[in-house]
């Protein structure tokens, strides 16, 4: 299991309290940062509220909270805000497809109001991950060539590579 509990820790108490109050999701909220000249104009408020409602209709979303002057999710100059999104999936289970879909849901509602959307937290981590498949393949090929030169036979070169690949596969 991936659940780690630390009895007596303040962070564990916070998690337990959150799960008791919101049993549908014990996951910490993820964020979309939004930026515009003013996020308190009537047009911006309507767009941000619509964005939170659009997020709430997504099956993985337990709750979405738009920034307002009352919930302290706006900067003091009211040009930067945060949309909090509580998901039914843990941060480590957020896929690129999910992050893209949720970002598109927000952008579809706020784009016409001139509001920029910037993914944060796990959304940003997932969306910023480069595709390293080609580099990994080249690394394996280079390792094979080096092992061939060092050991002088295909069987001797493939054995350490095979063990390494199996070890990686088992650890994932």
Tab-separated table of N, CA, C and O in Angstrom, residues 71-117:
chain	number	residue	atom	x	y	z
A	71	UNK	N	-12.394	34.794	-0.334
A	71	UNK	CA	-11.749	33.559	0.109
A	71	UNK	C	-10.225	33.641	0.125
A	71	UNK	O	-9.556	32.638	0.299
A	72	UNK	N	-9.691	34.825	-0.067
A	72	UNK	CA	-8.241	35.081	0.025
A	72	UNK	C	-7.421	34.285	-0.980
A	72	UNK	O	-6.267	33.975	-0.738
A	73	UNK	N	-8.019	33.930	-2.116
A	73	UNK	CA	-7.283	33.243	-3.176
A	73	UNK	C	-6.849	34.214	-4.264
A	73	UNK	O	-6.459	33.812	-5.344
A	74	UNK	N	-6.901	35.517	-3.957
A	74	UNK	CA	-6.457	36.573	-4.865
A	74	UNK	C	-5.263	37.303	-4.265
A	74	UNK	O	-5.165	37.462	-3.044
A	75	UNK	N	-4.372	37.773	-5.134
A	75	UNK	CA	-3.270	38.615	-4.664
A	75	UNK	C	-3.845	39.957	-4.214
A	75	UNK	O	-4.985	40.297	-4.536
A	76	UNK	N	-3.057	40.724	-3.486
A	76	UNK	CA	-3.568	41.995	-2.956
A	76	UNK	C	-3.934	42.977	-4.064
A	76	UNK	O	-4.842	43.781	-3.903
A	77	UNK	N	-3.248	42.890	-5.215
A	77	UNK	CA	-3.602	43.782	-6.325
A	77	UNK	C	-4.675	43.181	-7.233
A	77	UNK	O	-5.043	43.764	-8.241
A	78	UNK	N	-5.164	42.007	-6.879
A	78	UNK	CA	-6.266	41.323	-7.563
A	78	UNK	C	-5.979	40.988	-9.024
A	78	UNK	O	-6.876	40.909	-9.850
A	79	UNK	N	-4.696	40.763	-9.343
A	79	UNK	CA	-4.323	40.396	-10.718
A	79	UNK	C	-3.939	38.930	-10.844
A	79	UNK	O	-3.858	38.406	-11.957
A	80	UNK	N	-3.670	38.269	-9.723
A	80	UNK	CA	-3.282	36.858	-9.718
A	80	UNK	C	-4.170	36.131	-8.718
A	80	UNK	O	-4.392	36.616	-7.604
A	81	UNK	N	-4.668	34.982	-9.140
A	81	UNK	CA	-5.520	34.194	-8.258
A	81	UNK	C	-5.224	32.715	-8.401
A	81	UNK	O	-4.434	32.300	-9.248
A	82	UNK	N	-5.881	31.939	-7.570
A	82	UNK	CA	-5.676	30.499	-7.557
A	82	UNK	C	-7.024	29.792	-7.578
A	82	UNK	O	-7.892	30.100	-6.766
A	83	UNK	N	-7.178	28.863	-8.512
A	83	UNK	CA	-8.345	27.984	-8.512
A	83	UNK	C	-7.904	26.687	-7.838
A	83	UNK	O	-6.985	26.023	-8.313
A	84	UNK	N	-8.522	26.363	-6.717
A	84	UNK	CA	-8.209	25.126	-6.006
A	84	UNK	C	-9.091	24.011	-6.552
A	84	UNK	O	-10.302	24.169	-6.671
A	85	UNK	N	-8.455	22.868	-6.863
A	85	UNK	CA	-9.160	21.721	-7.415
A	85	UNK	C	-8.851	20.503	-6.543
A	85	UNK	O	-7.698	20.092	-6.439
A	86	UNK	N	-9.880	19.951	-5.912
A	86	UNK	CA	-9.714	18.732	-5.129
A	86	UNK	C	-10.149	17.567	-6.004
A	86	UNK	O	-11.257	17.553	-6.530
A	87	UNK	N	-9.246	16.610	-6.154
A	87	UNK	CA	-9.497	15.468	-7.041
A	87	UNK	C	-9.798	14.209	-6.250
A	87	UNK	O	-9.413	14.083	-5.084
A	88	UNK	N	-10.446	13.267	-6.917
A	88	UNK	CA	-10.690	11.955	-6.331
A	88	UNK	C	-9.491	11.032	-6.519
A	88	UNK	O	-9.513	9.897	-6.051
A	89	UNK	N	-8.473	11.498	-7.224
A	89	UNK	CA	-7.258	10.713	-7.437
A	89	UNK	C	-6.099	11.410	-6.743
A	89	UNK	O	-6.090	12.629	-6.609
A	90	UNK	N	-5.123	10.631	-6.307
A	90	UNK	CA	-3.947	11.187	-5.643
A	90	UNK	C	-3.070	11.919	-6.657
A	90	UNK	O	-3.131	11.651	-7.859
A	91	UNK	N	-2.243	12.830	-6.170
A	91	UNK	CA	-1.369	13.612	-7.043
A	91	UNK	C	-0.485	12.759	-7.921
A	91	UNK	O	-0.252	13.059	-9.082
A	92	UNK	N	0.001	11.644	-7.385
A	92	UNK	CA	0.877	10.771	-8.169
A	92	UNK	C	0.127	10.029	-9.263
A	92	UNK	O	0.743	9.496	-10.178
A	93	UNK	N	-1.211	10.000	-9.187
A	93	UNK	CA	-2.018	9.301	-10.187
A	93	UNK	C	-2.579	10.238	-11.254
A	93	UNK	O	-3.358	9.815	-12.106
A	94	UNK	N	-2.201	11.505	-11.203
A	94	UNK	CA	-2.667	12.464	-12.207
A	94	UNK	C	-1.898	12.213	-13.500
A	94	UNK	O	-0.676	12.212	-13.518
A	95	UNK	N	-2.639	11.996	-14.569
A	95	UNK	CA	-2.025	11.726	-15.869
A	95	UNK	C	-1.948	13.009	-16.688
A	95	UNK	O	-2.621	13.997	-16.387
A	96	UNK	N	-1.136	12.957	-17.718
A	96	UNK	CA	-1.019	14.096	-18.631
A	96	UNK	C	-2.367	14.380	-19.297
A	96	UNK	O	-2.763	15.531	-19.461
A	97	UNK	N	-3.085	13.307	-19.646
A	97	UNK	CA	-4.405	13.460	-20.280
A	97	UNK	C	-5.372	14.173	-19.345
A	97	UNK	O	-6.091	15.078	-19.747
A	98	UNK	N	-5.389	13.785	-18.063
A	98	UNK	CA	-6.274	14.426	-17.091
A	98	UNK	C	-5.900	15.889	-16.901
A	98	UNK	O	-6.763	16.768	-16.915
A	99	UNK	N	-4.622	16.174	-16.730
A	99	UNK	CA	-4.174	17.559	-16.536
A	99	UNK	C	-4.524	18.419	-17.751
A	99	UNK	O	-4.986	19.558	-17.596
A	100	UNK	N	-4.302	17.884	-18.952
A	100	UNK	CA	-4.658	18.628	-20.169
A	100	UNK	C	-6.160	18.881	-20.245
A	100	UNK	O	-6.600	19.968	-20.622
A	101	UNK	N	-6.959	17.874	-19.890
A	101	UNK	CA	-8.419	18.007	-19.960
A	101	UNK	C	-8.929	19.049	-18.970
A	101	UNK	O	-9.771	19.884	-19.307
A	102	UNK	N	-8.379	19.041	-17.750
A	102	UNK	CA	-8.805	20.014	-16.750
A	102	UNK	C	-8.336	21.427	-17.108
A	102	UNK	O	-9.083	22.399	-16.938
A	103	UNK	N	-7.127	21.534	-17.632
A	103	UNK	CA	-6.640	22.851	-18.066
A	103	UNK	C	-7.509	23.390	-19.202
A	103	UNK	O	-7.868	24.566	-19.213
A	104	UNK	N	-7.874	22.523	-20.141
A	104	UNK	CA	-8.737	22.944	-21.258
A	104	UNK	C	-10.111	23.373	-20.751
A	104	UNK	O	-10.698	24.333	-21.275
A	105	UNK	N	-10.630	22.693	-19.719
A	105	UNK	CA	-11.924	23.066	-19.148
A	105	UNK	C	-11.868	24.475	-18.559
A	105	UNK	O	-12.803	25.268	-18.734
A	106	UNK	N	-10.767	24.799	-17.889
A	106	UNK	CA	-10.614	26.133	-17.316
A	106	UNK	C	-10.442	27.166	-18.433
A	106	UNK	O	-11.125	28.198	-18.459
A	107	UNK	N	-9.536	26.888	-19.367
A	107	UNK	CA	-9.260	27.844	-20.443
A	107	UNK	C	-10.485	28.112	-21.310
A	107	UNK	O	-10.669	29.221	-21.795
A	108	UNK	N	-11.334	27.115	-21.499
A	108	UNK	CA	-12.534	27.316	-22.328
A	108	UNK	C	-13.484	28.325	-21.691
A	108	UNK	O	-14.258	28.978	-22.390
A	109	UNK	N	-13.419	28.472	-20.385
A	109	UNK	CA	-14.318	29.397	-19.691
A	109	UNK	C	-13.709	30.782	-19.483
A	109	UNK	O	-14.443	31.769	-19.430
A	110	UNK	N	-12.393	30.862	-19.358
A	110	UNK	CA	-11.766	32.147	-19.009
A	110	UNK	C	-11.030	32.808	-20.174
A	110	UNK	O	-10.637	33.966	-20.065
A	111	UNK	N	-10.845	32.090	-21.263
A	111	UNK	CA	-10.060	32.617	-22.386
A	111	UNK	C	-10.612	33.904	-22.962
A	111	UNK	O	-9.857	34.852	-23.231
A	112	UNK	N	-11.931	33.972	-23.143
A	112	UNK	CA	-12.539	35.175	-23.723
A	112	UNK	C	-12.463	36.373	-22.783
A	112	UNK	O	-12.604	37.514	-23.218
A	113	UNK	N	-12.267	36.134	-21.498
A	113	UNK	CA	-12.164	37.218	-20.528
A	113	UNK	C	-10.723	37.723	-20.405
A	113	UNK	O	-10.441	38.603	-19.586
A	114	UNK	N	-9.800	37.154	-21.192
A	114	UNK	CA	-8.408	37.587	-21.160
A	114	UNK	C	-7.649	37.112	-19.937
A	114	UNK	O	-6.685	37.751	-19.504
A	115	UNK	N	-8.061	35.982	-19.400
A	115	UNK	CA	-7.412	35.441	-18.204
A	115	UNK	C	-6.459	34.324	-18.628
A	115	UNK	O	-6.845	33.402	-19.338
A	116	UNK	N	-5.222	34.428	-18.189
A	116	UNK	CA	-4.207	33.415	-18.480
A	116	UNK	C	-4.270	32.317	-17.425
A	116	UNK	O	-4.418	32.600	-16.237
A	117	UNK	N	-4.151	31.069	-17.854
A	117	UNK	CA	-4.197	29.919	-16.942
A	117	UNK	C	-2.819	29.270	-16.893
A	117	UNK	O	-2.237	28.949	-17.926
